Amino acid sequence: MTTRNLCGFTIPAVELSVAAVVQFSLLVSLSVTVGLHPVGWLVGVAFGIGTWLLLVVGMRGARSLGAANIVTLARTILIGGVTALVTDSINHHVPMVVVIALASVALALDAVDGYVARNTGTTTRLGARFDMEADAFLILVLSGYVALTLGPWVLAIGLMRYAFVAVGRLLPWLRASLPPTFPRKVVAATQGIVLAVVGTGFLPTPVAVLLVALALAALVWSFGRDIAWLWRRK
């Protein structure tokens, strides 16, 4: 039986509702401090609602989100703020330091949720998928932010994983499980770090272009390596 509190709500529903309130509070705070515009508000709210709905479905019947998923949920709240700010930055000035600060904390917490899951024995397929989707979306948003200054080619970093999933709909052998590998983890982590560093705007343009190009090349190599492994075993 699913655990309930005194009001009759499931524990995951309470946790997700608190997260929704925190997400809204973050958007209010950004609106007051940096002047979040309507489009940024709309995207931030849509991100929060979408995350909430997906987790409500994914956590159906669960007794609790668990400590690791709560850490990941905290990351998605920050990602929601980054998404709202990056959307706003298309037509309005947005303080770079706020975008990078939120993104950096979200990237740092990526090492925390996995550690918590492993050390509390709460590793689950849902938790791993939640973590992966949060990572992928943050990379997509950061690549969009950097693309505003370096050009649309940077979006290839954020879109590559989604393109891989889309092609997998047509080629079932691409949907097979991949064994965890250290090189893949390093390449994935590098993308966020490089985009965050370049996003600060402190690097000369040639250096920024070189770093992003190297990160993209590493990502292409990583995906190519995984595709070759899947092809040999299809």
PDB file of C-alpha atoms in Angstrom:
ATOM      1  CA  MET A   1       0.000   0.000   0.000  1.00  0.00           C
ATOM      2  CA  THR A   2       1.255   3.466  -0.830  1.00  0.00           C
ATOM      3  CA  THR A   3       2.260   5.516   2.219  1.00  0.00           C
ATOM      4  CA  ARG A   4      -0.032   8.475   2.961  1.00  0.00           C
ATOM      5  CA  ASN A   5       0.216  11.448   5.255  1.00  0.00           C
ATOM      6  CA  LEU A   6      -2.563  12.718   7.550  1.00  0.00           C
ATOM      7  CA  CYS A   7      -4.286  14.597   4.745  1.00  0.00           C
ATOM      8  CA  GLY A   8      -4.504  11.473   2.608  1.00  0.00           C
ATOM      9  CA  PHE A   9      -1.972  12.522  -0.026  1.00  0.00           C
ATOM     10  CA  THR A  10       0.765  10.115  -1.090  1.00  0.00           C
ATOM     11  CA  ILE A  11       4.262  10.971   0.078  1.00  0.00           C
ATOM     12  CA  PRO A  12       5.595  11.419  -3.500  1.00  0.00           C
ATOM     13  CA  ALA A  13       2.699  13.814  -4.239  1.00  0.00           C
ATOM     14  CA  VAL A  14       3.637  15.912  -1.217  1.00  0.00           C
ATOM     15  CA  GLU A  15       7.319  15.956  -2.230  1.00  0.00           C
ATOM     16  CA  LEU A  16       6.467  16.917  -5.799  1.00  0.00           C
ATOM     17  CA  SER A  17       4.055  19.609  -4.640  1.00  0.00           C
ATOM     18  CA  VAL A  18       6.747  21.125  -2.438  1.00  0.00           C
ATOM     19  CA  ALA A  19       9.112  21.048  -5.424  1.00  0.00           C
ATOM     20  CA  ALA A  20       6.506  22.847  -7.546  1.00  0.00           C
ATOM     21  CA  VAL A  21       6.216  25.579  -4.915  1.00  0.00           C
ATOM     22  CA  VAL A  22      10.014  25.920  -4.784  1.00  0.00           C
ATOM     23  CA  GLN A  23      10.172  26.111  -8.597  1.00  0.00           C
ATOM     24  CA  PHE A  24       7.572  28.882  -8.615  1.00  0.00           C
ATOM     25  CA  SER A  25       9.428  30.685  -5.823  1.00  0.00           C
ATOM     26  CA  LEU A  26      12.661  30.545  -7.831  1.00  0.00           C
ATOM     27  CA  LEU A  27      10.917  32.107 -10.824  1.00  0.00           C
ATOM     28  CA  VAL A  28       9.496  34.838  -8.580  1.00  0.00           C
ATOM     29  CA  SER A  29      12.966  35.469  -7.161  1.00  0.00           C
ATOM     30  CA  LEU A  30      14.461  35.714 -10.659  1.00  0.00           C
ATOM     31  CA  SER A  31      11.675  38.056 -11.700  1.00  0.00           C
ATOM     32  CA  VAL A  32      12.434  40.362  -8.773  1.00  0.00           C
ATOM     33  CA  THR A  33      16.228  40.247  -9.020  1.00  0.00           C
ATOM     34  CA  VAL A  34      16.951  40.100 -12.770  1.00  0.00           C
ATOM     35  CA  GLY A  35      13.582  41.002 -14.270  1.00  0.00           C
ATOM     36  CA  LEU A  36      12.234  37.791 -15.778  1.00  0.00           C
ATOM     37  CA  HIS A  37       9.989  38.647 -18.735  1.00  0.00           C
ATOM     38  CA  PRO A  38       6.659  36.962 -19.696  1.00  0.00           C
ATOM     39  CA  VAL A  39       8.198  34.540 -22.196  1.00  0.00           C
ATOM     40  CA  GLY A  40      10.765  33.408 -19.639  1.00  0.00           C
ATOM     41  CA  TRP A  41       8.000  33.029 -17.075  1.00  0.00           C
ATOM     42  CA  LEU A  42       5.912  30.976 -19.498  1.00  0.00           C
ATOM     43  CA  VAL A  43       8.780  28.625 -20.354  1.00  0.00           C
ATOM     44  CA  GLY A  44       9.807  28.274 -16.694  1.00  0.00           C
ATOM     45  CA  VAL A  45       6.261  27.438 -15.607  1.00  0.00           C
ATOM     46  CA  ALA A  46       5.813  25.021 -18.536  1.00  0.00           C
ATOM     47  CA  PHE A  47       9.069  23.282 -17.582  1.00  0.00           C
ATOM     48  CA  GLY A  48       7.935  22.946 -13.969  1.00  0.00           C
ATOM     49  CA  ILE A  49       4.511  21.589 -14.913  1.00  0.00           C
ATOM     50  CA  GLY A  50       6.005  19.164 -17.419  1.00  0.00           C
ATOM     51  CA  THR A  51       8.502  17.830 -14.889  1.00  0.00           C
ATOM     52  CA  TRP A  52       5.784  17.491 -12.255  1.00  0.00           C
ATOM     53  CA  LEU A  53       3.438  15.572 -14.568  1.00  0.00           C
ATOM     54  CA  LEU A  54       6.142  13.214 -15.819  1.00  0.00           C
ATOM     55  CA  LEU A  55       7.230  12.398 -12.272  1.00  0.00           C
ATOM     56  CA  VAL A  56       3.649  11.913 -11.064  1.00  0.00           C
ATOM     57  CA  VAL A  57       3.239   9.251 -13.751  1.00  0.00           C
ATOM     58  CA  GLY A  58       6.696   7.759 -13.188  1.00  0.00           C
ATOM     59  CA  MET A  59       6.341   7.605  -9.392  1.00  0.00           C
ATOM     60  CA  ARG A  60       2.849   6.102  -9.421  1.00  0.00           C
ATOM     61  CA  GLY A  61       2.606   3.555  -6.605  1.00  0.00           C
ATOM     62  CA  ALA A  62       5.956   4.528  -5.082  1.00  0.00           C
ATOM     63  CA  ARG A  63       6.215   5.057  -1.340  1.00  0.00           C
ATOM     64  CA  SER A  64       8.650   7.968  -1.653  1.00  0.00           C
ATOM     65  CA  LEU A  65      10.872   9.684  -4.168  1.00  0.00           C
ATOM     66  CA  GLY A  66      13.948   8.671  -2.195  1.00  0.00           C
ATOM     67  CA  ALA A  67      16.937  10.788  -1.238  1.00  0.00           C
ATOM     68  CA  ALA A  68      18.730  10.480  -4.589  1.00  0.00           C
ATOM     69  CA  ASN A  69      15.664  11.451  -6.620  1.00  0.00           C
ATOM     70  CA  ILE A  70      15.081  14.430  -4.328  1.00  0.00           C
ATOM     71  CA  VAL A  71      18.599  15.630  -5.142  1.00  0.00           C
ATOM     72  CA  THR A  72      17.852  15.202  -8.852  1.00  0.00           C
ATOM     73  CA  LEU A  73      14.562  17.018  -8.347  1.00  0.00           C
ATOM     74  CA  ALA A  74      16.486  19.920  -6.792  1.00  0.00           C
ATOM     75  CA  ARG A  75      18.649  19.931  -9.912  1.00  0.00           C
ATOM     76  CA  THR A  76      15.595  20.142 -12.163  1.00  0.00           C
ATOM     77  CA  ILE A  77      14.350  23.160 -10.192  1.00  0.00           C
ATOM     78  CA  LEU A  78      17.629  24.911 -10.949  1.00  0.00           C
ATOM     79  CA  ILE A  79      17.433  23.757 -14.566  1.00  0.00           C
ATOM     80  CA  GLY A  80      13.963  25.281 -14.757  1.00  0.00           C
ATOM     81  CA  GLY A  81      15.456  28.608 -13.688  1.00  0.00           C
ATOM     82  CA  VAL A  82      18.273  28.290 -16.237  1.00  0.00           C
ATOM     83  CA  THR A  83      15.754  27.445 -18.965  1.00  0.00           C
ATOM     84  CA  ALA A  84      13.634  30.503 -18.162  1.00  0.00           C
ATOM     85  CA  LEU A  85      16.682  32.794 -18.161  1.00  0.00           C
ATOM     86  CA  VAL A  86      18.154  31.403 -21.383  1.00  0.00           C
ATOM     87  CA  THR A  87      14.796  31.809 -23.116  1.00  0.00           C
ATOM     88  CA  ASP A  88      14.649  35.398 -21.872  1.00  0.00           C
ATOM     89  CA  SER A  89      18.183  36.061 -23.081  1.00  0.00           C
ATOM     90  CA  ILE A  90      17.091  35.641 -26.718  1.00  0.00           C
ATOM     91  CA  ASN A  91      15.347  39.033 -26.673  1.00  0.00           C
ATOM     92  CA  HIS A  92      16.464  40.636 -23.401  1.00  0.00           C
ATOM     93  CA  HIS A  93      19.654  41.155 -21.473  1.00  0.00           C
ATOM     94  CA  VAL A  94      20.088  38.541 -18.764  1.00  0.00           C
ATOM     95  CA  PRO A  95      22.967  38.683 -16.258  1.00  0.00           C
ATOM     96  CA  MET A  96      25.362  35.965 -17.350  1.00  0.00           C
ATOM     97  CA  VAL A  97      26.535  35.374 -13.798  1.00  0.00           C
ATOM     98  CA  VAL A  98      23.053  34.267 -12.693  1.00  0.00           C
ATOM     99  CA  VAL A  99      22.676  31.792 -15.575  1.00  0.00           C
ATOM    100  CA  ILE A 100      26.106  30.266 -15.012  1.00  0.00           C
ATOM    101  CA  ALA A 101      25.705  30.187 -11.216  1.00  0.00           C
ATOM    102  CA  LEU A 102      22.456  28.202 -11.407  1.00  0.00           C
ATOM    103  CA  ALA A 103      23.846  25.919 -14.115  1.00  0.00           C
ATOM    104  CA  SER A 104      27.063  25.314 -12.168  1.00  0.00           C
ATOM    105  CA  VAL A 105      25.205  24.239  -9.031  1.00  0.00           C
ATOM    106  CA  ALA A 106      22.994  21.934 -11.124  1.00  0.00           C
ATOM    107  CA  LEU A 107      26.103  20.419 -12.736  1.00  0.00           C
ATOM    108  CA  ALA A 108      27.794  19.979  -9.352  1.00  0.00           C
ATOM    109  CA  LEU A 109      24.751  18.200  -7.926  1.00  0.00           C
ATOM    110  CA  ASP A 110      24.992  15.679 -10.767  1.00  0.00           C
ATOM    111  CA  ALA A 111      27.745  13.945  -8.810  1.00  0.00           C
ATOM    112  CA  VAL A 112      25.688  13.999  -5.623  1.00  0.00           C
ATOM    113  CA  ASP A 113      22.522  12.150  -6.665  1.00  0.00           C
ATOM    114  CA  GLY A 114      24.437   9.160  -8.005  1.00  0.00           C
ATOM    115  CA  TYR A 115      26.590   9.025  -4.874  1.00  0.00           C
ATOM    116  CA  VAL A 116      23.511   9.163  -2.650  1.00  0.00           C
ATOM    117  CA  ALA A 117      21.756   6.444  -4.662  1.00  0.00           C
ATOM    118  CA  ARG A 118      24.725   4.091  -4.462  1.00  0.00           C
ATOM    119  CA  ASN A 119      25.413   4.659  -0.766  1.00  0.00           C
ATOM    120  CA  THR A 120      21.787   4.355   0.337  1.00  0.00           C
ATOM    121  CA  GLY A 121      21.005   1.344  -1.821  1.00  0.00           C
ATOM    122  CA  THR A 122      18.256   3.251  -3.632  1.00  0.00           C
ATOM    123  CA  THR A 123      19.508   2.910  -7.203  1.00  0.00           C
ATOM    124  CA  THR A 124      16.519   2.425  -9.528  1.00  0.00           C
ATOM    125  CA  ARG A 125      15.865   2.464 -13.265  1.00  0.00           C
ATOM    126  CA  LEU A 126      13.534   5.422 -12.785  1.00  0.00           C
ATOM    127  CA  GLY A 127      16.185   7.326 -10.830  1.00  0.00           C
ATOM    128  CA  ALA A 128      18.820   6.640 -13.489  1.00  0.00           C
ATOM    129  CA  ARG A 129      16.447   7.756 -16.243  1.00  0.00           C
ATOM    130  CA  PHE A 130      15.441  10.863 -14.281  1.00  0.00           C
ATOM    131  CA  ASP A 131      19.091  11.781 -13.788  1.00  0.00           C
ATOM    132  CA  MET A 132      19.922  11.173 -17.453  1.00  0.00           C
ATOM    133  CA  GLU A 133      17.015  13.271 -18.726  1.00  0.00           C
ATOM    134  CA  ALA A 134      17.936  16.126 -16.385  1.00  0.00           C
ATOM    135  CA  ASP A 135      21.522  16.024 -17.661  1.00  0.00           C
ATOM    136  CA  ALA A 136      20.443  15.942 -21.297  1.00  0.00           C
ATOM    137  CA  PHE A 137      18.043  18.850 -20.952  1.00  0.00           C
ATOM    138  CA  LEU A 138      20.558  21.015 -19.102  1.00  0.00           C
ATOM    139  CA  ILE A 139      23.131  20.380 -21.842  1.00  0.00           C
ATOM    140  CA  LEU A 140      20.520  21.301 -24.458  1.00  0.00           C
ATOM    141  CA  VAL A 141      19.711  24.571 -22.703  1.00  0.00           C
ATOM    142  CA  LEU A 142      23.373  25.468 -22.162  1.00  0.00           C
ATOM    143  CA  SER A 143      24.195  24.703 -25.785  1.00  0.00           C
ATOM    144  CA  GLY A 144      21.378  27.044 -26.785  1.00  0.00           C
ATOM    145  CA  TYR A 145      22.801  29.745 -24.524  1.00  0.00           C
ATOM    146  CA  VAL A 146      26.313  29.426 -25.977  1.00  0.00           C
ATOM    147  CA  ALA A 147      24.878  29.234 -29.510  1.00  0.00           C
ATOM    148  CA  LEU A 148      23.607  32.793 -29.087  1.00  0.00           C
ATOM    149  CA  THR A 149      27.228  33.988 -29.247  1.00  0.00           C
ATOM    150  CA  LEU A 150      29.135  31.270 -31.124  1.00  0.00           C
ATOM    151  CA  GLY A 151      26.495  30.242 -33.647  1.00  0.00           C
ATOM    152  CA  PRO A 152      23.829  27.544 -34.118  1.00  0.00           C
ATOM    153  CA  TRP A 153      26.384  24.793 -34.703  1.00  0.00           C
ATOM    154  CA  VAL A 154      26.831  24.566 -30.928  1.00  0.00           C
ATOM    155  CA  LEU A 155      23.280  23.201 -30.683  1.00  0.00           C
ATOM    156  CA  ALA A 156      24.617  19.930 -32.093  1.00  0.00           C
ATOM    157  CA  ILE A 157      25.935  19.162 -28.609  1.00  0.00           C
ATOM    158  CA  GLY A 158      22.507  19.471 -27.008  1.00  0.00           C
ATOM    159  CA  LEU A 159      20.548  17.857 -29.816  1.00  0.00           C
ATOM    160  CA  MET A 160      22.756  14.811 -30.412  1.00  0.00           C
ATOM    161  CA  ARG A 161      21.274  12.691 -27.643  1.00  0.00           C
ATOM    162  CA  TYR A 162      17.724  13.503 -28.743  1.00  0.00           C
ATOM    163  CA  ALA A 163      18.613  12.675 -32.349  1.00  0.00           C
ATOM    164  CA  PHE A 164      20.004   9.333 -31.151  1.00  0.00           C
ATOM    165  CA  VAL A 165      16.730   8.584 -29.347  1.00  0.00           C
ATOM    166  CA  ALA A 166      14.682   9.626 -32.389  1.00  0.00           C
ATOM    167  CA  VAL A 167      16.653   7.365 -34.731  1.00  0.00           C
ATOM    168  CA  GLY A 168      16.267   4.590 -32.185  1.00  0.00           C
ATOM    169  CA  ARG A 169      12.513   4.756 -32.794  1.00  0.00           C
ATOM    170  CA  LEU A 170      13.211   3.611 -36.342  1.00  0.00           C
ATOM    171  CA  LEU A 171      16.094   1.246 -35.613  1.00  0.00           C
ATOM    172  CA  PRO A 172      15.228  -0.989 -32.631  1.00  0.00           C
ATOM    173  CA  TRP A 173      18.802  -2.230 -32.225  1.00  0.00           C
ATOM    174  CA  LEU A 174      19.807   1.280 -31.114  1.00  0.00           C
ATOM    175  CA  ARG A 175      17.486   0.940 -28.127  1.00  0.00           C
ATOM    176  CA  ALA A 176      19.433  -1.926 -26.551  1.00  0.00           C
ATOM    177  CA  SER A 177      21.006  -1.299 -23.151  1.00  0.00           C
ATOM    178  CA  LEU A 178      24.556  -0.021 -23.120  1.00  0.00           C
ATOM    179  CA  PRO A 179      27.018  -1.085 -20.418  1.00  0.00           C
ATOM    180  CA  PRO A 180      28.210   1.804 -18.243  1.00  0.00           C
ATOM    181  CA  THR A 181      31.681   2.985 -19.268  1.00  0.00           C
ATOM    182  CA  PHE A 182      34.047   5.523 -17.752  1.00  0.00           C
ATOM    183  CA  PRO A 183      34.864   7.273 -21.078  1.00  0.00           C
ATOM    184  CA  ARG A 184      31.158   7.925 -21.714  1.00  0.00           C
ATOM    185  CA  LYS A 185      30.734   9.448 -18.270  1.00  0.00           C
ATOM    186  CA  VAL A 186      33.789  11.661 -18.725  1.00  0.00           C
ATOM    187  CA  VAL A 187      32.653  12.899 -22.143  1.00  0.00           C
ATOM    188  CA  ALA A 188      29.127  13.578 -20.864  1.00  0.00           C
ATOM    189  CA  ALA A 189      30.414  15.531 -17.853  1.00  0.00           C
ATOM    190  CA  THR A 190      32.819  17.489 -20.043  1.00  0.00           C
ATOM    191  CA  GLN A 191      30.000  18.879 -22.186  1.00  0.00           C
ATOM    192  CA  GLY A 192      28.344  20.698 -19.301  1.00  0.00           C
ATOM    193  CA  ILE A 193      31.630  21.975 -17.883  1.00  0.00           C
ATOM    194  CA  VAL A 194      32.833  23.318 -21.235  1.00  0.00           C
ATOM    195  CA  LEU A 195      29.501  24.985 -22.027  1.00  0.00           C
ATOM    196  CA  ALA A 196      29.352  26.582 -18.574  1.00  0.00           C
ATOM    197  CA  VAL A 197      32.927  27.892 -18.840  1.00  0.00           C
ATOM    198  CA  VAL A 198      32.372  29.242 -22.351  1.00  0.00           C
ATOM    199  CA  GLY A 199      29.035  30.681 -21.271  1.00  0.00           C
ATOM    200  CA  THR A 200      30.794  32.992 -18.824  1.00  0.00           C
ATOM    201  CA  GLY A 201      32.006  35.008 -21.800  1.00  0.00           C
ATOM    202  CA  PHE A 202      35.442  35.434 -20.227  1.00  0.00           C
ATOM    203  CA  LEU A 203      37.310  33.430 -22.881  1.00  0.00           C
ATOM    204  CA  PRO A 204      38.522  34.922 -26.170  1.00  0.00           C
ATOM    205  CA  THR A 205      36.268  33.835 -29.018  1.00  0.00           C
ATOM    206  CA  PRO A 206      38.899  31.632 -30.760  1.00  0.00           C
ATOM    207  CA  VAL A 207      39.574  29.782 -27.490  1.00  0.00           C
ATOM    208  CA  ALA A 208      35.853  29.376 -26.810  1.00  0.00           C
ATOM    209  CA  VAL A 209      35.258  28.015 -30.319  1.00  0.00           C
ATOM    210  CA  LEU A 210      38.160  25.583 -29.961  1.00  0.00           C
ATOM    211  CA  LEU A 211      36.923  24.259 -26.608  1.00  0.00           C
ATOM    212  CA  VAL A 212      33.361  23.760 -27.824  1.00  0.00           C
ATOM    213  CA  ALA A 213      34.597  22.132 -31.031  1.00  0.00           C
ATOM    214  CA  LEU A 214      36.737  19.706 -29.027  1.00  0.00           C
ATOM    215  CA  ALA A 215      33.800  18.926 -26.736  1.00  0.00           C
ATOM    216  CA  LEU A 216      31.597  18.270 -29.775  1.00  0.00           C
ATOM    217  CA  ALA A 217      34.263  16.049 -31.340  1.00  0.00           C
ATOM    218  CA  ALA A 218      34.518  14.038 -28.116  1.00  0.00           C
ATOM    219  CA  LEU A 219      30.740  13.667 -28.043  1.00  0.00           C
ATOM    220  CA  VAL A 220      30.654  12.465 -31.662  1.00  0.00           C
ATOM    221  CA  TRP A 221      33.374   9.945 -30.814  1.00  0.00           C
ATOM    222  CA  SER A 222      31.434   8.734 -27.753  1.00  0.00           C
ATOM    223  CA  PHE A 223      28.180   8.274 -29.655  1.00  0.00           C
ATOM    224  CA  GLY A 224      30.014   6.649 -32.561  1.00  0.00           C
ATOM    225  CA  ARG A 225      31.682   4.225 -30.158  1.00  0.00           C
ATOM    226  CA  ASP A 226      28.331   3.277 -28.606  1.00  0.00           C
ATOM    227  CA  ILE A 227      26.634   2.906 -31.992  1.00  0.00           C
ATOM    228  CA  ALA A 228      29.430   0.629 -33.193  1.00  0.00           C
ATOM    229  CA  TRP A 229      29.070  -1.488 -30.039  1.00  0.00           C
ATOM    230  CA  LEU A 230      25.306  -1.776 -30.554  1.00  0.00           C
ATOM    231  CA  TRP A 231      25.763  -2.589 -34.265  1.00  0.00           C
ATOM    232  CA  ARG A 232      28.091  -5.486 -33.501  1.00  0.00           C
ATOM    233  CA  ARG A 233      25.506  -6.953 -31.122  1.00  0.00           C
ATOM    234  CA  LYS A 234      22.287  -6.193 -32.979  1.00  0.00           C
TER     235      LYS A 234
END
